[in-house]
PDB file of C-alpha atoms in Angstrom:
ATOM      1  CA  MET A1090      64.718 101.457  64.569  1.00  0.00           C
ATOM      2  CA  HIS A1091      64.031  98.490  62.275  1.00  0.00           C
ATOM      3  CA  TYR A1092      67.699  98.131  61.293  1.00  0.00           C
ATOM      4  CA  PHE A1093      68.736  98.465  64.933  1.00  0.00           C
ATOM      5  CA  ASN A1094      66.603  95.439  65.838  1.00  0.00           C
ATOM      6  CA  ILE A1095      68.078  93.410  62.971  1.00  0.00           C
ATOM      7  CA  ILE A1096      71.638  94.293  64.044  1.00  0.00           C
ATOM      8  CA  VAL A1097      70.941  93.337  67.680  1.00  0.00           C
ATOM      9  CA  LEU A1098      69.325  90.015  66.720  1.00  0.00           C
ATOM     10  CA  LEU A1099      72.170  89.146  64.320  1.00  0.00           C
ATOM     11  CA  SER A1100      74.700  89.963  67.033  1.00  0.00           C
ATOM     12  CA  LEU A1101      72.832  87.574  69.367  1.00  0.00           C
ATOM     13  CA  ILE A1102      73.280  84.761  66.800  1.00  0.00           C
ATOM     14  CA  VAL A1103      76.959  85.627  66.316  1.00  0.00           C
ATOM     15  CA  PHE A1104      77.631  85.693  70.068  1.00  0.00           C
ATOM     16  CA  SER A1105      75.840  82.404  70.720  1.00  0.00           C
ATOM     17  CA  ILE A1106      77.841  80.666  67.970  1.00  0.00           C
ATOM     18  CA  ALA A1107      81.060  82.275  69.209  1.00  0.00           C
ATOM     19  CA  ILE A1108      80.480  81.026  72.765  1.00  0.00           C
ATOM     20  CA  SER A1109      80.629  77.408  71.578  1.00  0.00           C
ATOM     21  CA  PHE A1110      83.784  77.940  69.470  1.00  0.00           C
ATOM     22  CA  ILE A1111      86.022  80.042  71.765  1.00  0.00           C
ATOM     23  CA  LYS A1112      88.656  77.885  73.483  1.00  0.00           C
ATOM     24  CA  ASN A1113      89.566  80.265  76.336  1.00  0.00           C
ATOM     25  CA  LEU A1114      86.997  79.793  79.110  1.00  0.00           C
ATOM     26  CA  PHE A1115      87.364  83.302  80.552  1.00  0.00           C
ATOM     27  CA  SER A1116      86.674  84.849  77.131  1.00  0.00           C
ATOM     28  CA  THR A1117      83.616  82.607  76.873  1.00  0.00           C
ATOM     29  CA  VAL A1118      82.253  84.048  80.133  1.00  0.00           C
ATOM     30  CA  ILE A1119      82.829  87.614  78.915  1.00  0.00           C
ATOM     31  CA  VAL A1120      81.089  86.901  75.591  1.00  0.00           C
ATOM     32  CA  PHE A1121      78.204  85.310  77.502  1.00  0.00           C
ATOM     33  CA  MET A1122      77.961  88.519  79.564  1.00  0.00           C
ATOM     34  CA  ILE A1123      77.757  90.601  76.362  1.00  0.00           C
ATOM     35  CA  TYR A1124      75.108  88.191  75.063  1.00  0.00           C
ATOM     36  CA  SER A1125      73.025  88.867  78.205  1.00  0.00           C
ATOM     37  CA  LEU A1126      73.416  92.629  77.750  1.00  0.00           C
ATOM     38  CA  MET A1127      72.222  92.350  74.123  1.00  0.00           C
ATOM     39  CA  MET A1128      69.312  90.209  75.358  1.00  0.00           C
ATOM     40  CA  THR A1129      68.417  93.071  77.711  1.00  0.00           C
ATOM     41  CA  VAL A1130      68.134  95.410  74.719  1.00  0.00           C
ATOM     42  CA  VAL A1131      65.935  92.847  72.949  1.00  0.00           C
ATOM     43  CA  TRP A1132      63.562  92.591  75.942  1.00  0.00           C
ATOM     44  CA  GLN A1133      63.340  96.389  76.039  1.00  0.00           C
ATOM     45  CA  GLN A1134      62.518  96.449  72.304  1.00  0.00           C
ATOM     46  CA  LEU A1135      59.806  93.835  72.926  1.00  0.00           C
ATOM     47  CA  ASN A1136      58.167  96.248  75.432  1.00  0.00           C
ATOM     48  CA  SER A1137      58.896  94.231  78.567  1.00  0.00           C
ATOM     49  CA  PRO A1138      61.114  96.455  80.765  1.00  0.00           C
ATOM     50  CA  ASP A1139      60.429  94.234  83.777  1.00  0.00           C
ATOM     51  CA  LEU A1140      62.221  91.291  82.133  1.00  0.00           C
ATOM     52  CA  ALA A1141      64.943  93.649  80.898  1.00  0.00           C
ATOM     53  CA  ILE A1142      65.815  94.720  84.465  1.00  0.00           C
ATOM     54  CA  THR A1143      65.850  91.101  85.647  1.00  0.00           C
ATOM     55  CA  GLU A1144      67.997  89.996  82.695  1.00  0.00           C
ATOM     56  CA  ALA A1145      70.479  92.824  83.313  1.00  0.00           C
ATOM     57  CA  ALA A1146      70.746  92.004  87.029  1.00  0.00           C
ATOM     58  CA  VAL A1147      70.810  88.216  86.807  1.00  0.00           C
ATOM     59  CA  GLY A1148      72.135  87.473  83.324  1.00  0.00           C
ATOM     60  CA  ALA A1149      74.904  90.030  83.147  1.00  0.00           C
ATOM     61  CA  GLY A1150      75.655  90.377  86.852  1.00  0.00           C
ATOM     62  CA  ILE A1151      75.110  87.358  89.063  1.00  0.00           C
ATOM     63  CA  THR A1152      75.631  84.610  86.442  1.00  0.00           C
ATOM     64  CA  SER A1153      78.961  86.061  85.322  1.00  0.00           C
ATOM     65  CA  PHE A1154      80.131  86.370  88.927  1.00  0.00           C
ATOM     66  CA  LEU A1155      79.218  82.726  89.554  1.00  0.00           C
ATOM     67  CA  PHE A1156      80.894  81.558  86.308  1.00  0.00           C
ATOM     68  CA  ILE A1157      84.092  83.447  87.185  1.00  0.00           C
ATOM     69  CA  ALA A1158      84.048  81.952  90.689  1.00  0.00           C
ATOM     70  CA  ALA A1159      83.598  78.478  89.152  1.00  0.00           C
ATOM     71  CA  LEU A1160      86.551  79.147  86.794  1.00  0.00           C
ATOM     72  CA  LYS A1161      88.694  80.076  89.789  1.00  0.00           C
ATOM     73  CA  LYS A1162      87.766  76.753  91.428  1.00  0.00           C
ATOM     74  CA  ILE A1163      88.626  74.819  88.213  1.00  0.00           C
ATOM     75  CA  LYS A1164      92.073  76.446  88.056  1.00  0.00           C
ATOM     76  CA  GLU A1165      92.739  75.613  91.727  1.00  0.00           C
ATOM     77  CA  VAL A1166      91.814  71.956  91.121  1.00  0.00           C
ATOM     78  CA  LYS A1167      94.127  71.755  88.066  1.00  0.00           C
ATOM     79  CA  LYS A1168      97.062  73.106  90.083  1.00  0.00           C
TER      80      LYS A1168
ATOM     81  CA  MET B 791      90.735  87.541  99.326  1.00  0.00           C
ATOM     82  CA  LYS B 792      91.389  91.271  98.981  1.00  0.00           C
ATOM     83  CA  TYR B 793      92.805  93.200  96.062  1.00  0.00           C
ATOM     84  CA  LYS B 794      94.710  96.210  97.378  1.00  0.00           C
ATOM     85  CA  ASP B 795      93.800  98.793  94.781  1.00  0.00           C
ATOM     86  CA  THR B 796      93.130 102.344  95.965  1.00  0.00           C
ATOM     87  CA  ILE B 797      91.359 103.531  92.819  1.00  0.00           C
ATOM     88  CA  LEU B 798      89.030 100.517  92.843  1.00  0.00           C
ATOM     89  CA  GLU B 799      88.184 101.020  96.518  1.00  0.00           C
ATOM     90  CA  GLU B 800      87.471 104.740  96.227  1.00  0.00           C
ATOM     91  CA  VAL B 801      85.344 104.302  93.094  1.00  0.00           C
ATOM     92  CA  CYS B 802      83.401 101.439  94.662  1.00  0.00           C
ATOM     93  CA  ARG B 803      82.733 103.469  97.811  1.00  0.00           C
ATOM     94  CA  PHE B 804      80.520 105.795  95.728  1.00  0.00           C
ATOM     95  CA  LEU B 805      79.319 103.180  93.227  1.00  0.00           C
ATOM     96  CA  ILE B 806      78.014 100.737  95.850  1.00  0.00           C
ATOM     97  CA  LEU B 807      75.914 103.467  97.477  1.00  0.00           C
ATOM     98  CA  SER B 808      74.184 104.310  94.185  1.00  0.00           C
ATOM     99  CA  ILE B 809      73.697 100.616  93.346  1.00  0.00           C
ATOM    100  CA  GLN B 810      72.002 100.015  96.701  1.00  0.00           C
ATOM    101  CA  ILE B 811      69.796 103.111  96.403  1.00  0.00           C
ATOM    102  CA  PHE B 812      68.725 101.910  92.941  1.00  0.00           C
ATOM    103  CA  ALA B 813      67.984  98.434  94.348  1.00  0.00           C
ATOM    104  CA  PHE B 814      65.809  99.868  97.138  1.00  0.00           C
ATOM    105  CA  TYR B 815      64.035 102.065  94.566  1.00  0.00           C
ATOM    106  CA  ILE B 816      63.250  99.029  92.402  1.00  0.00           C
ATOM    107  CA  ILE B 817      61.993  97.022  95.403  1.00  0.00           C
ATOM    108  CA  LEU B 818      59.833  99.819  96.835  1.00  0.00           C
ATOM    109  CA  ASN B 819      58.412 100.815  93.432  1.00  0.00           C
ATOM    110  CA  GLY B 820      57.832  97.222  92.336  1.00  0.00           C
ATOM    111  CA  HIS B 821      54.046  97.536  92.248  1.00  0.00           C
ATOM    112  CA  LEU B 822      54.089 100.842  90.345  1.00  0.00           C
ATOM    113  CA  SER B 823      56.891 100.550  87.790  1.00  0.00           C
ATOM    114  CA  PRO B 824      58.959  97.795  86.141  1.00  0.00           C
ATOM    115  CA  GLY B 825      60.911  95.730  88.607  1.00  0.00           C
ATOM    116  CA  GLY B 826      59.916  94.087  91.822  1.00  0.00           C
ATOM    117  CA  GLY B 827      61.258  91.941  94.583  1.00  0.00           C
ATOM    118  CA  PHE B 828      63.376  89.577  92.511  1.00  0.00           C
ATOM    119  CA  SER B 829      65.054  92.184  90.290  1.00  0.00           C
ATOM    120  CA  GLY B 830      65.783  94.558  93.170  1.00  0.00           C
ATOM    121  CA  GLY B 831      66.992  91.706  95.342  1.00  0.00           C
ATOM    122  CA  ALA B 832      69.361  90.533  92.601  1.00  0.00           C
ATOM    123  CA  ILE B 833      70.820  94.054  92.320  1.00  0.00           C
ATOM    124  CA  LEU B 834      71.168  94.287  96.123  1.00  0.00           C
ATOM    125  CA  GLY B 835      72.863  90.870  96.168  1.00  0.00           C
ATOM    126  CA  SER B 836      75.305  91.918  93.447  1.00  0.00           C
ATOM    127  CA  SER B 837      76.223  94.999  95.504  1.00  0.00           C
ATOM    128  CA  LEU B 838      76.976  92.686  98.458  1.00  0.00           C
ATOM    129  CA  ILE B 839      79.139  90.554  96.139  1.00  0.00           C
ATOM    130  CA  ILE B 840      81.049  93.669  94.994  1.00  0.00           C
ATOM    131  CA  ILE B 841      81.669  94.653  98.637  1.00  0.00           C
ATOM    132  CA  HIS B 842      82.950  91.131  99.303  1.00  0.00           C
ATOM    133  CA  LEU B 843      85.286  91.229  96.281  1.00  0.00           C
ATOM    134  CA  VAL B 844      86.648  94.750  96.711  1.00  0.00           C
ATOM    135  CA  PHE B 845      86.858  95.342 100.469  1.00  0.00           C
ATOM    136  CA  GLY B 846      87.352  91.735 101.526  1.00  0.00           C
ATOM    137  CA  LYS B 847      85.302  89.378 103.604  1.00  0.00           C
ATOM    138  CA  SER B 848      86.372  90.880 106.963  1.00  0.00           C
ATOM    139  CA  TYR B 849      84.891  94.294 106.033  1.00  0.00           C
ATOM    140  CA  LEU B 850      81.494  92.729 105.319  1.00  0.00           C
ATOM    141  CA  GLN B 851      81.812  90.569 108.421  1.00  0.00           C
ATOM    142  CA  LYS B 852      81.777  93.739 110.559  1.00  0.00           C
ATOM    143  CA  LYS B 853      78.444  94.835 109.038  1.00  0.00           C
ATOM    144  CA  ILE B 854      76.725  91.476 108.585  1.00  0.00           C
ATOM    145  CA  ASN B 855      77.706  88.458 110.662  1.00  0.00           C
ATOM    146  CA  SER B 856      77.778  85.537 108.240  1.00  0.00           C
ATOM    147  CA  GLN B 857      76.378  83.178 110.892  1.00  0.00           C
ATOM    148  CA  ASN B 858      73.175  85.236 110.896  1.00  0.00           C
ATOM    149  CA  ILE B 859      72.615  84.973 107.108  1.00  0.00           C
ATOM    150  CA  PRO B 860      70.441  81.790 107.346  1.00  0.00           C
ATOM    151  CA  ALA B 861      68.221  83.704 109.789  1.00  0.00           C
ATOM    152  CA  PHE B 862      68.093  86.679 107.380  1.00  0.00           C
ATOM    153  CA  ILE B 863      66.928  84.234 104.677  1.00  0.00           C
ATOM    154  CA  SER B 864      64.457  82.148 106.693  1.00  0.00           C
ATOM    155  CA  ILE B 865      62.675  84.824 108.771  1.00  0.00           C
ATOM    156  CA  PRO B 866      61.509  86.860 105.699  1.00  0.00           C
ATOM    157  CA  LEU B 867      60.459  83.567 104.044  1.00  0.00           C
ATOM    158  CA  ILE B 868      58.291  82.692 107.077  1.00  0.00           C
ATOM    159  CA  ILE B 869      56.760  86.193 107.085  1.00  0.00           C
ATOM    160  CA  TYR B 870      56.164  85.853 103.323  1.00  0.00           C
ATOM    161  CA  GLY B 871      54.393  82.535 103.841  1.00  0.00           C
ATOM    162  CA  LEU B 872      52.198  83.899 106.633  1.00  0.00           C
ATOM    163  CA  LEU B 873      51.237  87.009 104.619  1.00  0.00           C
ATOM    164  CA  LYS B 874      50.455  84.886 101.564  1.00  0.00           C
ATOM    165  CA  LEU B 875      48.397  82.475 103.700  1.00  0.00           C
ATOM    166  CA  HIS B 876      46.458  85.448 105.041  1.00  0.00           C
ATOM    167  CA  SER B 877      45.819  86.790 101.550  1.00  0.00           C
ATOM    168  CA  PHE B 878      44.646  83.350 100.339  1.00  0.00           C
ATOM    169  CA  LEU B 879      42.294  82.753 103.278  1.00  0.00           C
ATOM    170  CA  SER B 880      41.052  86.295 103.903  1.00  0.00           C
ATOM    171  CA  ASP B 881      38.453  86.190 101.112  1.00  0.00           C
ATOM    172  CA  THR B 882      36.729  82.995 102.231  1.00  0.00           C
ATOM    173  CA  LEU B 883      37.064  83.497 105.998  1.00  0.00           C
ATOM    174  CA  HIS B 884      36.291  87.270 105.909  1.00  0.00           C
ATOM    175  CA  TRP B 885      39.493  88.264 107.668  1.00  0.00           C
ATOM    176  CA  PRO B 886      40.399  91.983 107.655  1.00  0.00           C
ATOM    177  CA  HIS B 887      42.120  93.290 104.519  1.00  0.00           C
ATOM    178  CA  PRO B 888      45.002  95.778 104.549  1.00  0.00           C
ATOM    179  CA  PRO B 889      43.992  99.249 103.322  1.00  0.00           C
ATOM    180  CA  ILE B 890      44.075  99.554  99.523  1.00  0.00           C
ATOM    181  CA  GLY B 891      45.227 103.194  99.464  1.00  0.00           C
ATOM    182  CA  THR B 892      45.177 105.543  96.498  1.00  0.00           C
ATOM    183  CA  PRO B 893      46.476 104.009  93.256  1.00  0.00           C
ATOM    184  CA  GLY B 894      49.864 105.397  92.207  1.00  0.00           C
ATOM    185  CA  LYS B 895      51.172 106.030  95.714  1.00  0.00           C
ATOM    186  CA  ILE B 896      53.866 103.900  97.384  1.00  0.00           C
ATOM    187  CA  LEU B 897      51.532 102.778 100.195  1.00  0.00           C
ATOM    188  CA  SER B 898      48.916 101.127  98.029  1.00  0.00           C
ATOM    189  CA  SER B 899      47.925  97.742  96.546  1.00  0.00           C
ATOM    190  CA  GLY B 900      47.623  95.916  99.835  1.00  0.00           C
ATOM    191  CA  PHE B 901      50.040  93.054 100.385  1.00  0.00           C
ATOM    192  CA  ILE B 902      52.211  93.508  97.290  1.00  0.00           C
ATOM    193  CA  LEU B 903      54.635  96.015  98.866  1.00  0.00           C
ATOM    194  CA  PRO B 904      55.501  93.905 101.969  1.00  0.00           C
ATOM    195  CA  LEU B 905      55.735  90.756  99.825  1.00  0.00           C
ATOM    196  CA  ASN B 906      58.143  92.550  97.451  1.00  0.00           C
ATOM    197  CA  ILE B 907      60.291  93.698 100.382  1.00  0.00           C
ATOM    198  CA  MET B 908      60.460  90.173 101.833  1.00  0.00           C
ATOM    199  CA  ILE B 909      61.340  88.629  98.443  1.00  0.00           C
ATOM    200  CA  GLY B 910      64.024  91.279  97.902  1.00  0.00           C
ATOM    201  CA  ILE B 911      65.721  90.468 101.218  1.00  0.00           C
ATOM    202  CA  VAL B 912      65.558  86.706 100.552  1.00  0.00           C
ATOM    203  CA  VAL B 913      66.942  86.940  96.991  1.00  0.00           C
ATOM    204  CA  ALA B 914      69.762  89.320  98.001  1.00  0.00           C
ATOM    205  CA  PHE B 915      71.045  87.092 100.799  1.00  0.00           C
ATOM    206  CA  VAL B 916      70.558  83.811  98.866  1.00  0.00           C
ATOM    207  CA  LEU B 917      72.590  85.102  95.919  1.00  0.00           C
ATOM    208  CA  TYR B 918      75.300  86.436  98.237  1.00  0.00           C
ATOM    209  CA  GLN B 919      75.384  83.127 100.127  1.00  0.00           C
ATOM    210  CA  ALA B 920      75.661  81.134  96.867  1.00  0.00           C
ATOM    211  CA  PHE B 921      78.555  83.312  95.739  1.00  0.00           C
ATOM    212  CA  SER B 922      80.260  83.072  99.113  1.00  0.00           C
ATOM    213  CA  TYR B 923      80.041  79.253  99.029  1.00  0.00           C
ATOM    214  CA  PHE B 924      81.771  79.302  95.640  1.00  0.00           C
ATOM    215  CA  TRP B 925      84.435  81.855  96.547  1.00  0.00           C
ATOM    216  CA  ASP B 926      85.412  80.934 100.120  1.00  0.00           C
ATOM    217  CA  GLU B 927      84.476  77.206 100.106  1.00  0.00           C
ATOM    218  CA  GLU B 928      83.060  77.402 103.645  1.00  0.00           C
ATOM    219  CA  PHE B 929      80.053  75.184 104.159  1.00  0.00           C
TER     220      PHE B 929
END
């Protein structure tokens, strides 16, 4: 279980650095979604399932929907 | 905007039902298990967003009239405020308390269950409304 925590935390660092370096905005949103899912696992490991449910619903669900909707608006403005 | 995809529609017909049942479970069990009004409301709102994306806006319009959504948001907020006012003042003014009930049952812990239900409704419709402003640009 100890190594699992280390892998999840390292993946969080990798994802957060990758978000700032990826050029394609849609890929950035998807990586941000994966970051939120990993954060859910971290909250569960920290014994706070309440925050884990909220993070899974808001972080991975609603925020990604809103980011994708914002991307759609940006593309319409560029056209 | 509607994507005409039969597989997506048929899968979502079953998936949305289970998502909504899970959301109601989280809201109603908020005072006993992890979760609560905000988490369950966010899940319920995301199920509304999926209905909007998959079946189109006109399908949701038949179930929920979008002109009534501000009322769906404001009426639970007013009830929430009144209940919270009652729970703040009831100790000093000796107003009647709701029954406590047996711990561990759904109908227990006084005001927390109705407050969770109100917050769930508010969060679900606010998130859906925010998404619908982004997607349909109707203000």
